[in-house]
Amino acid sequence: MIAKTMAEPHSDDGAPQRHPRLAVTFAARLSFDDVHHSYHGKETIRGVSLTAEPGEVLCLLGPSGSGKSTLLKIAAGIEAQSRGRVMINDREVAGPLAFLPPEKRGIGLMFQDFALFPHMTILDNVRFGLTALGRKAAVAEAHEALDRVGLAHYAASYPHVLSGGEQQRVALARALAPRPGVLLMDEPFSGLDSRLKDTIRADTLAILRESRATAIVVTHDAEEAMRMADRIALLRDGALVQVGDAHEIYRRPADLFAASFFAEINEFQTRVQQGRVETPLGTVPAGNHADGTRVSAAVRLSDVTVAAQGGEIPARVLSRRFIGVVEILELAVPGSERAIRSRIRADLLPKGLRDVTISVKQQDILVFEKER
Ligand code: ADP
């Protein structure tokens, strides 16, 4: 392979160097320390403290406008925070003591619009960010980066011959070529066809693992975050709601927002009475919530079990919608004006069945203090 024979590094004047400049990726730790940011007087980031550990894939997840991109831009050095610090490997890169420009932070960037330069070959596109190396070494590194994403054979081609997915991989090669300690990715898959997305996401994850870089990935899609992330940081209105792995956040959401962001839920508004929270799907102990407290109870659609008979609560089927592997049922139950929804395996119930029973485990009735 060309990469190995040409990898002998040279400085710009062609003189051989003793040590390769970009030999290995050393995954870096990136920390936000009480970061605030305002935009035209509006506080867009409100005191975020968060660390991406070396080699970890950390997803910043939240609805549109929650501040994910702003946080990523602050990490990159494209945007400056109004308060707090950003550290990379315990070195302040943005804060009261220092501000390093993006190119001095040892980071790679891959943003939503990953456009390649159409008039440059694939190799030159990847070589673009390797300005710190002499020409030969840069070509060798670019070849190696292309090889890592499985596209070395396209080195001499131009971007227009590639499919969307291949272009995305070239963009990934370009971001990884300088062997950044941290790769920052903003909605990297949002421009892709939904059928392609799963494969390309899996490929990207494999390449990230292999390159061993720390990655911070912005997404608004909870399922995407669960598929990719070692840990997820859930944001709302510029503040962290919860940080944890997919299982932790899904199973023990910090609040109603977190619960509803990760799964479709049935929601009930009520008050604690005699230490208990009563819902049309069952009654549970109120835990720490005092009598009289207004609470929201949530039950995920997939936690509402429906059976022809034998369940605890009688229900009537109002509608059934087949959506592939599962179907969504709307059910009338005593004590609830609104229909209860359930997500069950498709074709579990006989066609045309109207009267059914439903059951919900106590532990699947989640109780949260009512916000605002
Ligand atoms: P997200 O990436 O989660 O969609 P952003 O970080 O893009 O959120 O935006 C967070 C908030 O900051 C939004 O309320 C947005 O209106 C505001 N904001 C950030 N940058 C700009 C900008 N350049 N112009 C206008 N509003 C901005």
PDB file of N, CA, C and O in Angstrom, residues 202-267:
ATOM      1  N   ALA A 202     -23.904   2.782  10.909  1.00  0.00           N
ATOM      2  CA  ALA A 202     -23.150   1.639  11.456  1.00  0.00           C
ATOM      3  C   ALA A 202     -21.707   1.661  10.959  1.00  0.00           C
ATOM      4  O   ALA A 202     -20.769   1.441  11.734  1.00  0.00           O
ATOM      5  N   ASP A 203     -21.531   1.966   9.665  1.00  0.00           N
ATOM      6  CA  ASP A 203     -20.168   2.062   9.100  1.00  0.00           C
ATOM      7  C   ASP A 203     -19.374   3.145   9.818  1.00  0.00           C
ATOM      8  O   ASP A 203     -18.208   2.953  10.181  1.00  0.00           O
ATOM      9  N   THR A 204     -20.021   4.289   9.991  1.00  0.00           N
ATOM     10  CA  THR A 204     -19.340   5.423  10.624  1.00  0.00           C
ATOM     11  C   THR A 204     -18.899   5.056  12.034  1.00  0.00           C
ATOM     12  O   THR A 204     -17.776   5.356  12.447  1.00  0.00           O
ATOM     13  N   LEU A 205     -19.790   4.389  12.738  1.00  0.00           N
ATOM     14  CA  LEU A 205     -19.476   4.001  14.113  1.00  0.00           C
ATOM     15  C   LEU A 205     -18.273   3.059  14.140  1.00  0.00           C
ATOM     16  O   LEU A 205     -17.368   3.206  14.966  1.00  0.00           O
ATOM     17  N   ALA A 206     -18.245   2.116  13.193  1.00  0.00           N
ATOM     18  CA  ALA A 206     -17.118   1.175  13.129  1.00  0.00           C
ATOM     19  C   ALA A 206     -15.812   1.923  12.857  1.00  0.00           C
ATOM     20  O   ALA A 206     -14.775   1.645  13.472  1.00  0.00           O
ATOM     21  N   ILE A 207     -15.877   2.907  11.964  1.00  0.00           N
ATOM     22  CA  ILE A 207     -14.668   3.680  11.629  1.00  0.00           C
ATOM     23  C   ILE A 207     -14.230   4.522  12.834  1.00  0.00           C
ATOM     24  O   ILE A 207     -13.042   4.633  13.139  1.00  0.00           O
ATOM     25  N   LEU A 208     -15.213   5.082  13.518  1.00  0.00           N
ATOM     26  CA  LEU A 208     -14.883   5.876  14.722  1.00  0.00           C
ATOM     27  C   LEU A 208     -14.179   5.015  15.760  1.00  0.00           C
ATOM     28  O   LEU A 208     -13.197   5.419  16.365  1.00  0.00           O
ATOM     29  N   ARG A 209     -14.704   3.805  15.950  1.00  0.00           N
ATOM     30  CA  ARG A 209     -14.101   2.876  16.925  1.00  0.00           C
ATOM     31  C   ARG A 209     -12.665   2.557  16.538  1.00  0.00           C
ATOM     32  O   ARG A 209     -11.778   2.526  17.370  1.00  0.00           O
ATOM     33  N   GLU A 210     -12.488   2.339  15.248  1.00  0.00           N
ATOM     34  CA  GLU A 210     -11.166   1.971  14.764  1.00  0.00           C
ATOM     35  C   GLU A 210     -10.190   3.134  14.906  1.00  0.00           C
ATOM     36  O   GLU A 210      -9.031   2.953  15.256  1.00  0.00           O
ATOM     37  N   SER A 211     -10.684   4.334  14.628  1.00  0.00           N
ATOM     38  CA  SER A 211      -9.787   5.494  14.691  1.00  0.00           C
ATOM     39  C   SER A 211      -9.522   5.882  16.154  1.00  0.00           C
ATOM     40  O   SER A 211      -8.579   6.604  16.436  1.00  0.00           O
ATOM     41  N   ARG A 212     -10.370   5.415  17.039  1.00  0.00           N
ATOM     42  CA  ARG A 212     -10.238   5.621  18.485  1.00  0.00           C
ATOM     43  C   ARG A 212     -10.364   7.085  18.914  1.00  0.00           C
ATOM     44  O   ARG A 212     -10.040   7.432  20.036  1.00  0.00           O
ATOM     45  N   ALA A 213     -10.832   7.940  18.004  1.00  0.00           N
ATOM     46  CA  ALA A 213     -11.029   9.334  18.398  1.00  0.00           C
ATOM     47  C   ALA A 213     -12.247   9.431  19.313  1.00  0.00           C
ATOM     48  O   ALA A 213     -13.169   8.623  19.222  1.00  0.00           O
ATOM     49  N   THR A 214     -12.226  10.422  20.182  1.00  0.00           N
ATOM     50  CA  THR A 214     -13.420  10.764  20.950  1.00  0.00           C
ATOM     51  C   THR A 214     -14.373  11.433  19.959  1.00  0.00           C
ATOM     52  O   THR A 214     -13.928  12.196  19.111  1.00  0.00           O
ATOM     53  N   ALA A 215     -15.659  11.136  20.051  1.00  0.00           N
ATOM     54  CA  ALA A 215     -16.592  11.781  19.126  1.00  0.00           C
ATOM     55  C   ALA A 215     -17.751  12.397  19.892  1.00  0.00           C
ATOM     56  O   ALA A 215     -18.300  11.777  20.802  1.00  0.00           O
ATOM     57  N   ILE A 216     -18.097  13.630  19.520  1.00  0.00           N
ATOM     58  CA  ILE A 216     -19.300  14.264  20.059  1.00  0.00           C
ATOM     59  C   ILE A 216     -20.237  14.464  18.876  1.00  0.00           C
ATOM     60  O   ILE A 216     -19.883  15.118  17.893  1.00  0.00           O
ATOM     61  N   VAL A 217     -21.396  13.829  18.963  1.00  0.00           N
ATOM     62  CA  VAL A 217     -22.314  13.794  17.822  1.00  0.00           C
ATOM     63  C   VAL A 217     -23.627  14.468  18.197  1.00  0.00           C
ATOM     64  O   VAL A 217     -24.266  14.085  19.178  1.00  0.00           O
ATOM     65  N   VAL A 218     -24.021  15.459  17.417  1.00  0.00           N
ATOM     66  CA  VAL A 218     -25.301  16.134  17.645  1.00  0.00           C
ATOM     67  C   VAL A 218     -26.403  15.427  16.870  1.00  0.00           C
ATOM     68  O   VAL A 218     -26.240  15.125  15.694  1.00  0.00           O
ATOM     69  N   THR A 219     -27.505  15.167  17.537  1.00  0.00           N
ATOM     70  CA  THR A 219     -28.670  14.622  16.838  1.00  0.00           C
ATOM     71  C   THR A 219     -29.955  15.018  17.568  1.00  0.00           C
ATOM     72  O   THR A 219     -29.952  15.248  18.763  1.00  0.00           O
ATOM     73  N   HIS A 220     -31.066  15.089  16.797  1.00  0.00           N
ATOM     74  CA  HIS A 220     -32.359  15.369  17.437  1.00  0.00           C
ATOM     75  C   HIS A 220     -33.173  14.077  17.523  1.00  0.00           C
ATOM     76  O   HIS A 220     -34.307  14.080  17.964  1.00  0.00           O
ATOM     77  N   ASP A 221     -32.544  12.982  17.100  1.00  0.00           N
ATOM     78  CA  ASP A 221     -33.265  11.726  16.956  1.00  0.00           C
ATOM     79  C   ASP A 221     -32.841  10.755  18.068  1.00  0.00           C
ATOM     80  O   ASP A 221     -31.699  10.276  18.092  1.00  0.00           O
ATOM     81  N   ALA A 222     -33.769  10.481  18.979  1.00  0.00           N
ATOM     82  CA  ALA A 222     -33.426   9.655  20.150  1.00  0.00           C
ATOM     83  C   ALA A 222     -32.958   8.267  19.730  1.00  0.00           C
ATOM     84  O   ALA A 222     -32.022   7.715  20.319  1.00  0.00           O
ATOM     85  N   GLU A 223     -33.585   7.718  18.701  1.00  0.00           N
ATOM     86  CA  GLU A 223     -33.187   6.378  18.287  1.00  0.00           C
ATOM     87  C   GLU A 223     -31.762   6.381  17.731  1.00  0.00           C
ATOM     88  O   GLU A 223     -30.966   5.488  18.015  1.00  0.00           O
ATOM     89  N   GLU A 224     -31.446   7.427  16.980  1.00  0.00           N
ATOM     90  CA  GLU A 224     -30.087   7.543  16.447  1.00  0.00           C
ATOM     91  C   GLU A 224     -29.078   7.632  17.595  1.00  0.00           C
ATOM     92  O   GLU A 224     -28.028   6.978  17.579  1.00  0.00           O
ATOM     93  N   ALA A 225     -29.419   8.424  18.612  1.00  0.00           N
ATOM     94  CA  ALA A 225     -28.529   8.564  19.771  1.00  0.00           C
ATOM     95  C   ALA A 225     -28.351   7.202  20.454  1.00  0.00           C
ATOM     96  O   ALA A 225     -27.241   6.809  20.812  1.00  0.00           O
ATOM     97  N   MET A 226     -29.459   6.469  20.591  1.00  0.00           N
ATOM     98  CA  MET A 226     -29.371   5.164  21.265  1.00  0.00           C
ATOM     99  C   MET A 226     -28.543   4.175  20.453  1.00  0.00           C
ATOM    100  O   MET A 226     -27.841   3.340  21.006  1.00  0.00           O
ATOM    101  N   ARG A 227     -28.634   4.294  19.125  1.00  0.00           N
ATOM    102  CA  ARG A 227     -27.860   3.375  18.280  1.00  0.00           C
ATOM    103  C   ARG A 227     -26.368   3.675  18.321  1.00  0.00           C
ATOM    104  O   ARG A 227     -25.550   2.788  18.164  1.00  0.00           O
ATOM    105  N   MET A 228     -26.015   4.939  18.488  1.00  0.00           N
ATOM    106  CA  MET A 228     -24.605   5.328  18.338  1.00  0.00           C
ATOM    107  C   MET A 228     -23.843   5.534  19.634  1.00  0.00           C
ATOM    108  O   MET A 228     -22.659   5.245  19.717  1.00  0.00           O
ATOM    109  N   ALA A 229     -24.535   6.079  20.625  1.00  0.00           N
ATOM    110  CA  ALA A 229     -23.798   6.687  21.740  1.00  0.00           C
ATOM    111  C   ALA A 229     -23.358   5.696  22.803  1.00  0.00           C
ATOM    112  O   ALA A 229     -24.050   4.736  23.104  1.00  0.00           O
ATOM    113  N   ASP A 230     -22.178   5.935  23.370  1.00  0.00           N
ATOM    114  CA  ASP A 230     -21.836   5.285  24.630  1.00  0.00           C
ATOM    115  C   ASP A 230     -22.625   5.967  25.743  1.00  0.00           C
ATOM    116  O   ASP A 230     -23.132   5.322  26.648  1.00  0.00           O
ATOM    117  N   ARG A 231     -22.696   7.310  25.646  1.00  0.00           N
ATOM    118  CA  ARG A 231     -23.512   8.070  26.583  1.00  0.00           C
ATOM    119  C   ARG A 231     -24.258   9.157  25.824  1.00  0.00           C
ATOM    120  O   ARG A 231     -23.784   9.648  24.803  1.00  0.00           O
ATOM    121  N   ILE A 232     -25.391   9.520  26.390  1.00  0.00           N
ATOM    122  CA  ILE A 232     -26.233  10.533  25.771  1.00  0.00           C
ATOM    123  C   ILE A 232     -26.374  11.696  26.750  1.00  0.00           C
ATOM    124  O   ILE A 232     -26.597  11.472  27.947  1.00  0.00           O
ATOM    125  N   ALA A 233     -26.230  12.923  26.231  1.00  0.00           N
ATOM    126  CA  ALA A 233     -26.512  14.105  27.052  1.00  0.00           C
ATOM    127  C   ALA A 233     -27.761  14.747  26.480  1.00  0.00           C
ATOM    128  O   ALA A 233     -27.756  15.224  25.347  1.00  0.00           O
ATOM    129  N   LEU A 234     -28.839  14.705  27.251  1.00  0.00           N
ATOM    130  CA  LEU A 234     -30.120  15.222  26.775  1.00  0.00           C
ATOM    131  C   LEU A 234     -30.252  16.688  27.171  1.00  0.00           C
ATOM    132  O   LEU A 234     -30.093  17.043  28.343  1.00  0.00           O
ATOM    133  N   LEU A 235     -30.529  17.530  26.185  1.00  0.00           N
ATOM    134  CA  LEU A 235     -30.618  18.978  26.401  1.00  0.00           C
ATOM    135  C   LEU A 235     -32.029  19.486  26.169  1.00  0.00           C
ATOM    136  O   LEU A 235     -32.730  18.992  25.277  1.00  0.00           O
ATOM    137  N   ARG A 236     -32.397  20.471  26.966  1.00  0.00           N
ATOM    138  CA  ARG A 236     -33.625  21.212  26.669  1.00  0.00           C
ATOM    139  C   ARG A 236     -33.407  22.665  27.049  1.00  0.00           C
ATOM    140  O   ARG A 236     -32.887  22.954  28.121  1.00  0.00           O
ATOM    141  N   ASP A 237     -33.816  23.574  26.182  1.00  0.00           N
ATOM    142  CA  ASP A 237     -33.664  25.019  26.433  1.00  0.00           C
ATOM    143  C   ASP A 237     -32.269  25.373  26.929  1.00  0.00           C
ATOM    144  O   ASP A 237     -32.122  26.155  27.872  1.00  0.00           O
ATOM    145  N   GLY A 238     -31.253  24.785  26.337  1.00  0.00           N
ATOM    146  CA  GLY A 238     -29.877  25.146  26.668  1.00  0.00           C
ATOM    147  C   GLY A 238     -29.343  24.570  27.963  1.00  0.00           C
ATOM    148  O   GLY A 238     -28.243  24.918  28.386  1.00  0.00           O
ATOM    149  N   ALA A 239     -30.119  23.703  28.602  1.00  0.00           N
ATOM    150  CA  ALA A 239     -29.635  23.109  29.860  1.00  0.00           C
ATOM    151  C   ALA A 239     -29.651  21.587  29.755  1.00  0.00           C
ATOM    152  O   ALA A 239     -30.456  21.013  29.009  1.00  0.00           O
ATOM    153  N   LEU A 240     -28.773  20.939  30.499  1.00  0.00           N
ATOM    154  CA  LEU A 240     -28.751  19.478  30.523  1.00  0.00           C
ATOM    155  C   LEU A 240     -29.921  18.964  31.343  1.00  0.00           C
ATOM    156  O   LEU A 240     -30.168  19.429  32.454  1.00  0.00           O
ATOM    157  N   VAL A 241     -30.626  18.005  30.781  1.00  0.00           N
ATOM    158  CA  VAL A 241     -31.732  17.379  31.516  1.00  0.00           C
ATOM    159  C   VAL A 241     -31.237  16.101  32.185  1.00  0.00           C
ATOM    160  O   VAL A 241     -31.547  15.810  33.336  1.00  0.00           O
ATOM    161  N   GLN A 242     -30.441  15.336  31.453  1.00  0.00           N
ATOM    162  CA  GLN A 242     -29.970  14.046  31.954  1.00  0.00           C
ATOM    163  C   GLN A 242     -28.792  13.569  31.125  1.00  0.00           C
ATOM    164  O   GLN A 242     -28.742  13.797  29.919  1.00  0.00           O
ATOM    165  N   VAL A 243     -27.850  12.919  31.786  1.00  0.00           N
ATOM    166  CA  VAL A 243     -26.707  12.331  31.083  1.00  0.00           C
ATOM    167  C   VAL A 243     -26.613  10.870  31.508  1.00  0.00           C
ATOM    168  O   VAL A 243     -26.658  10.561  32.694  1.00  0.00           O
ATOM    169  N   GLY A 244     -26.508   9.978  30.546  1.00  0.00           N
ATOM    170  CA  GLY A 244     -26.386   8.568  30.904  1.00  0.00           C
ATOM    171  C   GLY A 244     -26.376   7.713  29.663  1.00  0.00           C
ATOM    172  O   GLY A 244     -26.483   8.233  28.543  1.00  0.00           O
ATOM    173  N   ASP A 245     -26.249   6.396  29.838  1.00  0.00           N
ATOM    174  CA  ASP A 245     -26.329   5.559  28.650  1.00  0.00           C
ATOM    175  C   ASP A 245     -27.802   5.377  28.279  1.00  0.00           C
ATOM    176  O   ASP A 245     -28.702   5.750  29.041  1.00  0.00           O
ATOM    177  N   ALA A 246     -28.016   4.832  27.092  1.00  0.00           N
ATOM    178  CA  ALA A 246     -29.377   4.750  26.553  1.00  0.00           C
ATOM    179  C   ALA A 246     -30.308   4.038  27.523  1.00  0.00           C
ATOM    180  O   ALA A 246     -31.434   4.468  27.777  1.00  0.00           O
ATOM    181  N   HIS A 247     -29.813   2.959  28.085  1.00  0.00           N
ATOM    182  CA  HIS A 247     -30.629   2.151  28.971  1.00  0.00           C
ATOM    183  C   HIS A 247     -31.064   2.951  30.202  1.00  0.00           C
ATOM    184  O   HIS A 247     -32.224   2.940  30.595  1.00  0.00           O
ATOM    185  N   GLU A 248     -30.102   3.656  30.785  1.00  0.00           N
ATOM    186  CA  GLU A 248     -30.412   4.454  31.986  1.00  0.00           C
ATOM    187  C   GLU A 248     -31.478   5.506  31.705  1.00  0.00           C
ATOM    188  O   GLU A 248     -32.426   5.655  32.471  1.00  0.00           O
ATOM    189  N   ILE A 249     -31.288   6.235  30.601  1.00  0.00           N
ATOM    190  CA  ILE A 249     -32.237   7.330  30.339  1.00  0.00           C
ATOM    191  C   ILE A 249     -33.599   6.766  29.948  1.00  0.00           C
ATOM    192  O   ILE A 249     -34.629   7.259  30.374  1.00  0.00           O
ATOM    193  N   TYR A 250     -33.591   5.695  29.179  1.00  0.00           N
ATOM    194  CA  TYR A 250     -34.865   5.108  28.748  1.00  0.00           C
ATOM    195  C   TYR A 250     -35.626   4.522  29.946  1.00  0.00           C
ATOM    196  O   TYR A 250     -36.820   4.739  30.105  1.00  0.00           O
ATOM    197  N   ARG A 251     -34.910   3.808  30.784  1.00  0.00           N
ATOM    198  CA  ARG A 251     -35.566   3.144  31.907  1.00  0.00           C
ATOM    199  C   ARG A 251     -35.852   4.083  33.077  1.00  0.00           C
ATOM    200  O   ARG A 251     -36.836   3.932  33.772  1.00  0.00           O
ATOM    201  N   ARG A 252     -34.925   5.030  33.320  1.00  0.00           N
ATOM    202  CA  ARG A 252     -35.127   5.930  34.461  1.00  0.00           C
ATOM    203  C   ARG A 252     -35.029   7.384  34.020  1.00  0.00           C
ATOM    204  O   ARG A 252     -34.103   8.108  34.409  1.00  0.00           O
ATOM    205  N   PRO A 253     -36.003   7.825  33.216  1.00  0.00           N
ATOM    206  CA  PRO A 253     -35.959   9.213  32.751  1.00  0.00           C
ATOM    207  C   PRO A 253     -36.055  10.186  33.931  1.00  0.00           C
ATOM    208  O   PRO A 253     -36.791   9.933  34.888  1.00  0.00           O
ATOM    209  N   ALA A 254     -35.309  11.296  33.825  1.00  0.00           N
ATOM    210  CA  ALA A 254     -35.255  12.250  34.939  1.00  0.00           C
ATOM    211  C   ALA A 254     -36.559  13.017  35.084  1.00  0.00           C
ATOM    212  O   ALA A 254     -36.917  13.436  36.183  1.00  0.00           O
ATOM    213  N   ASP A 255     -37.254  13.230  33.994  1.00  0.00           N
ATOM    214  CA  ASP A 255     -38.529  13.959  34.069  1.00  0.00           C
ATOM    215  C   ASP A 255     -39.426  13.560  32.896  1.00  0.00           C
ATOM    216  O   ASP A 255     -39.052  12.718  32.071  1.00  0.00           O
ATOM    217  N   LEU A 256     -40.591  14.194  32.871  1.00  0.00           N
ATOM    218  CA  LEU A 256     -41.576  13.847  31.846  1.00  0.00           C
ATOM    219  C   LEU A 256     -41.034  14.119  30.440  1.00  0.00           C
ATOM    220  O   LEU A 256     -41.269  13.347  29.503  1.00  0.00           O
ATOM    221  N   PHE A 257     -40.286  15.213  30.308  1.00  0.00           N
ATOM    222  CA  PHE A 257     -39.695  15.547  29.014  1.00  0.00           C
ATOM    223  C   PHE A 257     -38.771  14.412  28.540  1.00  0.00           C
ATOM    224  O   PHE A 257     -38.860  13.961  27.398  1.00  0.00           O
ATOM    225  N   ALA A 258     -37.900  13.950  29.432  1.00  0.00           N
ATOM    226  CA  ALA A 258     -36.965  12.877  29.064  1.00  0.00           C
ATOM    227  C   ALA A 258     -37.748  11.610  28.702  1.00  0.00           C
ATOM    228  O   ALA A 258     -37.438  10.932  27.717  1.00  0.00           O
ATOM    229  N   ALA A 259     -38.777  11.304  29.493  1.00  0.00           N
ATOM    230  CA  ALA A 259     -39.581  10.102  29.224  1.00  0.00           C
ATOM    231  C   ALA A 259     -40.213  10.195  27.842  1.00  0.00           C
ATOM    232  O   ALA A 259     -40.172   9.250  27.056  1.00  0.00           O
ATOM    233  N   SER A 260     -40.784  11.360  27.523  1.00  0.00           N
ATOM    234  CA  SER A 260     -41.520  11.467  26.262  1.00  0.00           C
ATOM    235  C   SER A 260     -40.580  11.634  25.079  1.00  0.00           C
ATOM    236  O   SER A 260     -40.966  11.380  23.944  1.00  0.00           O
ATOM    237  N   PHE A 261     -39.348  12.054  25.326  1.00  0.00           N
ATOM    238  CA  PHE A 261     -38.408  12.203  24.218  1.00  0.00           C
ATOM    239  C   PHE A 261     -37.899  10.844  23.735  1.00  0.00           C
ATOM    240  O   PHE A 261     -37.542  10.673  22.583  1.00  0.00           O
ATOM    241  N   PHE A 262     -37.883   9.871  24.640  1.00  0.00           N
ATOM    242  CA  PHE A 262     -37.328   8.562  24.291  1.00  0.00           C
ATOM    243  C   PHE A 262     -38.385   7.542  23.881  1.00  0.00           C
ATOM    244  O   PHE A 262     -38.056   6.511  23.317  1.00  0.00           O
ATOM    245  N   ALA A 263     -39.637   7.808  24.214  1.00  0.00           N
ATOM    246  CA  ALA A 263     -40.675   6.843  23.860  1.00  0.00           C
ATOM    247  C   ALA A 263     -42.012   7.560  23.831  1.00  0.00           C
ATOM    248  O   ALA A 263     -42.198   8.556  24.539  1.00  0.00           O
ATOM    249  N   GLU A 264     -42.939   7.037  23.040  1.00  0.00           N
ATOM    250  CA  GLU A 264     -44.288   7.579  23.072  1.00  0.00           C
ATOM    251  C   GLU A 264     -44.944   7.155  24.378  1.00  0.00           C
ATOM    252  O   GLU A 264     -44.803   5.998  24.799  1.00  0.00           O
ATOM    253  N   ILE A 265     -45.641   8.093  25.008  1.00  0.00           N
ATOM    254  CA  ILE A 265     -46.212   7.776  26.316  1.00  0.00           C
ATOM    255  C   ILE A 265     -47.694   8.158  26.391  1.00  0.00           C
ATOM    256  O   ILE A 265     -48.161   9.012  25.649  1.00  0.00           O
ATOM    257  N   ASN A 266     -48.399   7.504  27.322  1.00  0.00           N
ATOM    258  CA  ASN A 266     -49.709   7.960  27.781  1.00  0.00           C
ATOM    259  C   ASN A 266     -49.425   8.820  29.007  1.00  0.00           C
ATOM    260  O   ASN A 266     -48.652   8.426  29.873  1.00  0.00           O
ATOM    261  N   GLU A 267     -50.067   9.979  29.060  1.00  0.00           N
ATOM    262  CA  GLU A 267     -49.740  10.908  30.138  1.00  0.00           C
ATOM    263  C   GLU A 267     -50.992  11.226  30.945  1.00  0.00           C
ATOM    264  O   GLU A 267     -52.069  11.392  30.370  1.00  0.00           O
TER     265      GLU A 267
END
